[in-house]
């Protein structure tokens, strides 16, 4: 152990444990000691799976756990649960650790500031924390977050308690973003009468409002009350201090259960205190190898960092497990003596509410505008399959292209089966800086059960090409 | 009319009528007279939809017709059905026409060589003809092709006739390519006991044999008898001269119905006689604007041309409605005074047999080898959704990457729901000449109902990246 380097990982989920596992694949314990510190009791779980667990699609909590603490330990990772880092000392190459472990040179006690743990490489993978507005009643029993496994467990218990209770149970979901609409679906499946409240003009602000409107109309069609431009002012409690209703400026919505789906912020308090470079969102800034900018042996990845948006050229905070895993892979490869980079993202996201699929990649109109771009937009309606083939369902595709150059800037899709993953075509085209005109001749898979003769993405590209040409004439 | 140019189109289906329609959009009748000559009685129909009509997924023949003759005529196209071109005279800018029309300066009579019709622009869109081996009994009643609407009608009649007949009806499909497997599905749905015969080692020779094997195993699992390395020697007839069985070198397979799905060849007899340039497959050779090579006012598109395969740099014959439509669009734009090109294809195709989805893009091993490429191959098994999400189904992805450069060369996918259209990601990556390492950081849509944390295509790209690296060390 004397000559081995030490890698310390803060955070036992996607980015952290991917980094640890990948480094371990490349370097044995004789070369590299790996200590992973996790504040909670779980590792490598799918937070994005929690709404499906809540909805009953996923039977057991264990299904969401990709790798247990025992499995990590078997692979030669010194994993310490219930262990919190209370301070970073990048110049001293050490972190202060409290609770949990009592391993050599490592763990601290459960109170006080904790003990110092030295490192050769530090990986910051502290994730994100859910937004929780400081409203009256927000901590009342019956108000649930959906970020951690503990959140999930507590929500499941609440759902199962009320399962046998009276019918006509009501749930209010605060926030109509990805988590909000996924939770609306879950609660509908559990038999709740669901109201979703959002302060924005339309649900899904990851879409432009005209596409968000399609989502709202579909949600209403599913029997989900969808109230927009509604600012929540308080959670009202009743008997035993339990939640009873959610109040907005204009109204009150009865609720036996409240779910908060208000998005997340990077968990970077320690990094901030240590003077590490943070972006506008509060996420850590890294280089392409996922090193914290300007730091040789300090790495960061997952929901606590900002990523380069390749379309706008700006750093953005996008909390998504798939990025976190890629970050971990890159960090682990680099610490393990290999070479890898994370070039950035194009902003792809896909979700669904019941049978409505919602996807986007690239920039929204507002994002393109604030990046200083001039652009044209087109929207088309097509179908998922040949029009004559059973199950062909309508699909709306919106496309943004840069003025003059015709470069693709973004795509949004709302439709039924087969709509969501179609956005991947645009995601690859964005990575390749294709123009919408180049896209019109893409050789996409065609057969009647899979696509109309012109895939909806190509129909949009054709229309966008014409729009670019018209605009270019002026 | 005196000053208008005349565009003559041979072939009233995808490529020809797209060209005519697009040219009409750009130029009115005062500028451009458009005459379209169609040998049969239908226009703009989906030949690729015929198997689904046969299977009962598509109720009516009319559903397969995108635009009727009347609709074309209403848009100012002088469409002449049952009109055959018997000779091309490119130097004289005229074609000899027999049958059908009696319009001014145009149609001929129904016998003899026909009358000459002059043109300023000629579009050759004569399509492809199905292979029909010269075997004993091949023309017996009960043997069906599935290329034209008339084929479809005759097959439907045969199916409906036998519908009420005894159970245990048997069908033999000759050829296990796209049409063959789609027809196998259709006949299974009609209640037939189906045998598919193919002379190749595995079904679907558009895949490598190791991937074709997965298709065979799935077909057998569906109760479709799948006999490979079986060369058909004769169709045996019985009572009334009707088909009774199909004989191979080794065996005889009882059949109440036989369907031929042996692929197609370009229909270019007239072009050959006129000395126009043809490729190895017999398809017409064009430039990027879809002009016949070396000819100023002669255009060709659809199933009668060869297309540039962008991955191998070779011209290939790929009969596919989606290409035909794009060709027509390009030709119509250019004749209409605009500018458009068809840069080529990457060889994407997707199909299904019952719930098994089959897709490919780029080069097979054999194609890569014959193009002179050195490459690595990897195959992975993953799932269509997060493993814990209901409906997650296994998916096999095979990937070819060029030695040293790591450039993506091809992808083949066999799986269930969600497998087929995933090939589009690789199709776009091929168009953009991406390396498999670049692909590992693609920002593809992720959410548990849509994909595992690492999309199967990315899993394959990671494995291929490692394989390229290992091979490059030697």
mmCIF file with all atom_site columns, N, CA and C in Angstrom, chain B residues 410-443:
data_model
loop_
_atom_site.group_PDB
_atom_site.id
_atom_site.type_symbol
_atom_site.label_atom_id
_atom_site.label_alt_id
_atom_site.label_comp_id
_atom_site.label_asym_id
_atom_site.label_entity_id
_atom_site.label_seq_id
_atom_site.pdbx_PDB_ins_code
_atom_site.Cartn_x
_atom_site.Cartn_y
_atom_site.Cartn_z
_atom_site.occupancy
_atom_site.B_iso_or_equiv
_atom_site.pdbx_formal_charge
_atom_site.auth_seq_id
_atom_site.auth_comp_id
_atom_site.auth_asym_id
_atom_site.auth_atom_id
_atom_site.pdbx_PDB_model_num
ATOM 1   N N  . UNK B 1 410 ? -20.428 0.084  -40.206 1.00 0.00 ? 410 UNK B N  1
ATOM 2   C CA . UNK B 1 410 ? -21.752 -0.505 -40.340 1.00 0.00 ? 410 UNK B CA 1
ATOM 3   C C  . UNK B 1 410 ? -22.311 -0.964 -39.006 1.00 0.00 ? 410 UNK B C  1
ATOM 4   N N  . UNK B 1 411 ? -23.635 -1.072 -38.968 1.00 0.00 ? 411 UNK B N  1
ATOM 5   C CA . UNK B 1 411 ? -24.332 -1.542 -37.771 1.00 0.00 ? 411 UNK B CA 1
ATOM 6   C C  . UNK B 1 411 ? -25.477 -2.458 -38.202 1.00 0.00 ? 411 UNK B C  1
ATOM 7   N N  . UNK B 1 412 ? -25.642 -3.543 -37.467 1.00 0.00 ? 412 UNK B N  1
ATOM 8   C CA . UNK B 1 412 ? -26.786 -4.438 -37.673 1.00 0.00 ? 412 UNK B CA 1
ATOM 9   C C  . UNK B 1 412 ? -27.456 -4.633 -36.317 1.00 0.00 ? 412 UNK B C  1
ATOM 10  N N  . UNK B 1 413 ? -28.779 -4.585 -36.309 1.00 0.00 ? 413 UNK B N  1
ATOM 11  C CA . UNK B 1 413 ? -29.522 -4.718 -35.054 1.00 0.00 ? 413 UNK B CA 1
ATOM 12  C C  . UNK B 1 413 ? -30.634 -5.747 -35.230 1.00 0.00 ? 413 UNK B C  1
ATOM 13  N N  . UNK B 1 414 ? -30.735 -6.657 -34.294 1.00 0.00 ? 414 UNK B N  1
ATOM 14  C CA . UNK B 1 414 ? -31.852 -7.599 -34.259 1.00 0.00 ? 414 UNK B CA 1
ATOM 15  C C  . UNK B 1 414 ? -32.417 -7.572 -32.841 1.00 0.00 ? 414 UNK B C  1
ATOM 16  N N  . UNK B 1 415 ? -33.706 -7.323 -32.722 1.00 0.00 ? 415 UNK B N  1
ATOM 17  C CA . UNK B 1 415 ? -34.309 -7.275 -31.394 1.00 0.00 ? 415 UNK B CA 1
ATOM 18  C C  . UNK B 1 415 ? -35.809 -7.157 -31.496 1.00 0.00 ? 415 UNK B C  1
ATOM 19  N N  . UNK B 1 416 ? -36.422 -6.753 -30.383 1.00 0.00 ? 416 UNK B N  1
ATOM 20  C CA . UNK B 1 416 ? -37.886 -6.601 -30.390 1.00 0.00 ? 416 UNK B CA 1
ATOM 21  C C  . UNK B 1 416 ? -38.195 -5.110 -30.459 1.00 0.00 ? 416 UNK B C  1
ATOM 22  N N  . UNK B 1 417 ? -39.312 -4.728 -29.870 1.00 0.00 ? 417 UNK B N  1
ATOM 23  C CA . UNK B 1 417 ? -39.765 -3.337 -29.937 1.00 0.00 ? 417 UNK B CA 1
ATOM 24  C C  . UNK B 1 417 ? -38.638 -2.338 -29.631 1.00 0.00 ? 417 UNK B C  1
ATOM 25  N N  . UNK B 1 418 ? -38.500 -1.351 -30.490 1.00 0.00 ? 418 UNK B N  1
ATOM 26  C CA . UNK B 1 418 ? -37.503 -0.309 -30.246 1.00 0.00 ? 418 UNK B CA 1
ATOM 27  C C  . UNK B 1 418 ? -36.150 -0.613 -30.855 1.00 0.00 ? 418 UNK B C  1
ATOM 28  N N  . UNK B 1 419 ? -35.997 -1.782 -31.465 1.00 0.00 ? 419 UNK B N  1
ATOM 29  C CA . UNK B 1 419 ? -34.698 -2.158 -32.039 1.00 0.00 ? 419 UNK B CA 1
ATOM 30  C C  . UNK B 1 419 ? -34.514 -1.511 -33.416 1.00 0.00 ? 419 UNK B C  1
ATOM 31  N N  . UNK B 1 420 ? -35.554 -1.605 -34.259 1.00 0.00 ? 420 UNK B N  1
ATOM 32  C CA . UNK B 1 420 ? -35.421 -1.243 -35.667 1.00 0.00 ? 420 UNK B CA 1
ATOM 33  C C  . UNK B 1 420 ? -34.922 0.172  -35.910 1.00 0.00 ? 420 UNK B C  1
ATOM 34  N N  . UNK B 1 421 ? -35.665 1.161  -35.414 1.00 0.00 ? 421 UNK B N  1
ATOM 35  C CA . UNK B 1 421 ? -35.327 2.537  -35.750 1.00 0.00 ? 421 UNK B CA 1
ATOM 36  C C  . UNK B 1 421 ? -34.075 3.031  -35.020 1.00 0.00 ? 421 UNK B C  1
ATOM 37  N N  . UNK B 1 422 ? -33.559 2.236  -34.080 1.00 0.00 ? 422 UNK B N  1
ATOM 38  C CA . UNK B 1 422 ? -32.306 2.635  -33.441 1.00 0.00 ? 422 UNK B CA 1
ATOM 39  C C  . UNK B 1 422 ? -31.168 2.708  -34.443 1.00 0.00 ? 422 UNK B C  1
ATOM 40  N N  . UNK B 1 423 ? -31.333 2.014  -35.565 1.00 0.00 ? 423 UNK B N  1
ATOM 41  C CA . UNK B 1 423 ? -30.275 2.016  -36.573 1.00 0.00 ? 423 UNK B CA 1
ATOM 42  C C  . UNK B 1 423 ? -30.079 3.420  -37.156 1.00 0.00 ? 423 UNK B C  1
ATOM 43  N N  . UNK B 1 424 ? -31.080 4.277  -37.035 1.00 0.00 ? 424 UNK B N  1
ATOM 44  C CA . UNK B 1 424 ? -30.969 5.631  -37.582 1.00 0.00 ? 424 UNK B CA 1
ATOM 45  C C  . UNK B 1 424 ? -29.807 6.411  -36.978 1.00 0.00 ? 424 UNK B C  1
ATOM 46  N N  . UNK B 1 425 ? -29.539 6.174  -35.701 1.00 0.00 ? 425 UNK B N  1
ATOM 47  C CA . UNK B 1 425 ? -28.407 6.843  -35.061 1.00 0.00 ? 425 UNK B CA 1
ATOM 48  C C  . UNK B 1 425 ? -27.119 6.519  -35.815 1.00 0.00 ? 425 UNK B C  1
ATOM 49  N N  . UNK B 1 426 ? -26.958 5.259  -36.165 1.00 0.00 ? 426 UNK B N  1
ATOM 50  C CA . UNK B 1 426 ? -25.762 4.848  -36.900 1.00 0.00 ? 426 UNK B CA 1
ATOM 51  C C  . UNK B 1 426 ? -25.794 5.382  -38.323 1.00 0.00 ? 426 UNK B C  1
ATOM 52  N N  . UNK B 1 427 ? -26.987 5.468  -38.900 1.00 0.00 ? 427 UNK B N  1
ATOM 53  C CA . UNK B 1 427 ? -27.098 5.993  -40.271 1.00 0.00 ? 427 UNK B CA 1
ATOM 54  C C  . UNK B 1 427 ? -26.613 7.441  -40.331 1.00 0.00 ? 427 UNK B C  1
ATOM 55  N N  . UNK B 1 428 ? -27.000 8.240  -39.334 1.00 0.00 ? 428 UNK B N  1
ATOM 56  C CA . UNK B 1 428 ? -26.554 9.634  -39.318 1.00 0.00 ? 428 UNK B CA 1
ATOM 57  C C  . UNK B 1 428 ? -25.049 9.692  -39.042 1.00 0.00 ? 428 UNK B C  1
ATOM 58  N N  . UNK B 1 429 ? -24.586 8.850  -38.129 1.00 0.00 ? 429 UNK B N  1
ATOM 59  C CA . UNK B 1 429 ? -23.151 8.823  -37.803 1.00 0.00 ? 429 UNK B CA 1
ATOM 60  C C  . UNK B 1 429 ? -22.333 8.439  -39.038 1.00 0.00 ? 429 UNK B C  1
ATOM 61  N N  . UNK B 1 430 ? -22.843 7.525  -39.850 1.00 0.00 ? 430 UNK B N  1
ATOM 62  C CA . UNK B 1 430 ? -22.154 7.149  -41.089 1.00 0.00 ? 430 UNK B CA 1
ATOM 63  C C  . UNK B 1 430 ? -22.101 8.331  -42.056 1.00 0.00 ? 430 UNK B C  1
ATOM 64  N N  . UNK B 1 431 ? -23.233 9.024  -42.185 1.00 0.00 ? 431 UNK B N  1
ATOM 65  C CA . UNK B 1 431 ? -23.264 10.195 -43.072 1.00 0.00 ? 431 UNK B CA 1
ATOM 66  C C  . UNK B 1 431 ? -22.249 11.239 -42.645 1.00 0.00 ? 431 UNK B C  1
ATOM 67  N N  . UNK B 1 432 ? -22.007 11.305 -41.349 1.00 0.00 ? 432 UNK B N  1
ATOM 68  C CA . UNK B 1 432 ? -21.088 12.317 -40.810 1.00 0.00 ? 432 UNK B CA 1
ATOM 69  C C  . UNK B 1 432 ? -19.674 11.767 -40.671 1.00 0.00 ? 432 UNK B C  1
ATOM 70  N N  . UNK B 1 433 ? -19.431 10.543 -41.172 1.00 0.00 ? 433 UNK B N  1
ATOM 71  C CA . UNK B 1 433 ? -18.093 9.919  -41.084 1.00 0.00 ? 433 UNK B CA 1
ATOM 72  C C  . UNK B 1 433 ? -17.538 9.905  -39.674 1.00 0.00 ? 433 UNK B C  1
ATOM 73  N N  . UNK B 1 434 ? -18.391 9.624  -38.717 1.00 0.00 ? 434 UNK B N  1
ATOM 74  C CA . UNK B 1 434 ? -17.930 9.595  -37.327 1.00 0.00 ? 434 UNK B CA 1
ATOM 75  C C  . UNK B 1 434 ? -17.100 8.345  -37.037 1.00 0.00 ? 434 UNK B C  1
ATOM 76  N N  . UNK B 1 435 ? -16.206 8.479  -36.075 1.00 0.00 ? 435 UNK B N  1
ATOM 77  C CA . UNK B 1 435 ? -15.517 7.302  -35.555 1.00 0.00 ? 435 UNK B CA 1
ATOM 78  C C  . UNK B 1 435 ? -16.369 6.693  -34.439 1.00 0.00 ? 435 UNK B C  1
ATOM 79  N N  . UNK B 1 436 ? -16.107 5.434  -34.155 1.00 0.00 ? 436 UNK B N  1
ATOM 80  C CA . UNK B 1 436 ? -16.859 4.803  -33.073 1.00 0.00 ? 436 UNK B CA 1
ATOM 81  C C  . UNK B 1 436 ? -16.531 5.462  -31.737 1.00 0.00 ? 436 UNK B C  1
ATOM 82  N N  . UNK B 1 437 ? -15.322 5.978  -31.603 1.00 0.00 ? 437 UNK B N  1
ATOM 83  C CA . UNK B 1 437 ? -14.990 6.673  -30.356 1.00 0.00 ? 437 UNK B CA 1
ATOM 84  C C  . UNK B 1 437 ? -15.793 7.965  -30.227 1.00 0.00 ? 437 UNK B C  1
ATOM 85  N N  . UNK B 1 438 ? -15.943 8.699  -31.308 1.00 0.00 ? 438 UNK B N  1
ATOM 86  C CA . UNK B 1 438 ? -16.803 9.893  -31.253 1.00 0.00 ? 438 UNK B CA 1
ATOM 87  C C  . UNK B 1 438 ? -18.228 9.512  -30.866 1.00 0.00 ? 438 UNK B C  1
ATOM 88  N N  . UNK B 1 439 ? -18.672 8.371  -31.356 1.00 0.00 ? 439 UNK B N  1
ATOM 89  C CA . UNK B 1 439 ? -20.044 7.948  -31.060 1.00 0.00 ? 439 UNK B CA 1
ATOM 90  C C  . UNK B 1 439 ? -20.264 7.688  -29.574 1.00 0.00 ? 439 UNK B C  1
ATOM 91  N N  . UNK B 1 440 ? -19.209 7.287  -28.860 1.00 0.00 ? 440 UNK B N  1
ATOM 92  C CA . UNK B 1 440 ? -19.409 6.950  -27.439 1.00 0.00 ? 440 UNK B CA 1
ATOM 93  C C  . UNK B 1 440 ? -19.902 8.137  -26.639 1.00 0.00 ? 440 UNK B C  1
ATOM 94  N N  . UNK B 1 441 ? -19.637 9.354  -27.123 1.00 0.00 ? 441 UNK B N  1
ATOM 95  C CA . UNK B 1 441 ? -20.119 10.506 -26.356 1.00 0.00 ? 441 UNK B CA 1
ATOM 96  C C  . UNK B 1 441 ? -21.347 11.154 -26.982 1.00 0.00 ? 441 UNK B C  1
ATOM 97  N N  . UNK B 1 442 ? -22.022 10.468 -27.879 1.00 0.00 ? 442 UNK B N  1
ATOM 98  C CA . UNK B 1 442 ? -23.263 11.018 -28.441 1.00 0.00 ? 442 UNK B CA 1
ATOM 99  C C  . UNK B 1 442 ? -24.298 11.215 -27.336 1.00 0.00 ? 442 UNK B C  1
ATOM 100 N N  . UNK B 1 443 ? -25.032 12.291 -27.458 1.00 0.00 ? 443 UNK B N  1
ATOM 101 C CA . UNK B 1 443 ? -26.019 12.677 -26.443 1.00 0.00 ? 443 UNK B CA 1
ATOM 102 C C  . UNK B 1 443 ? -27.393 12.150 -26.883 1.00 0.00 ? 443 UNK B C  1
#
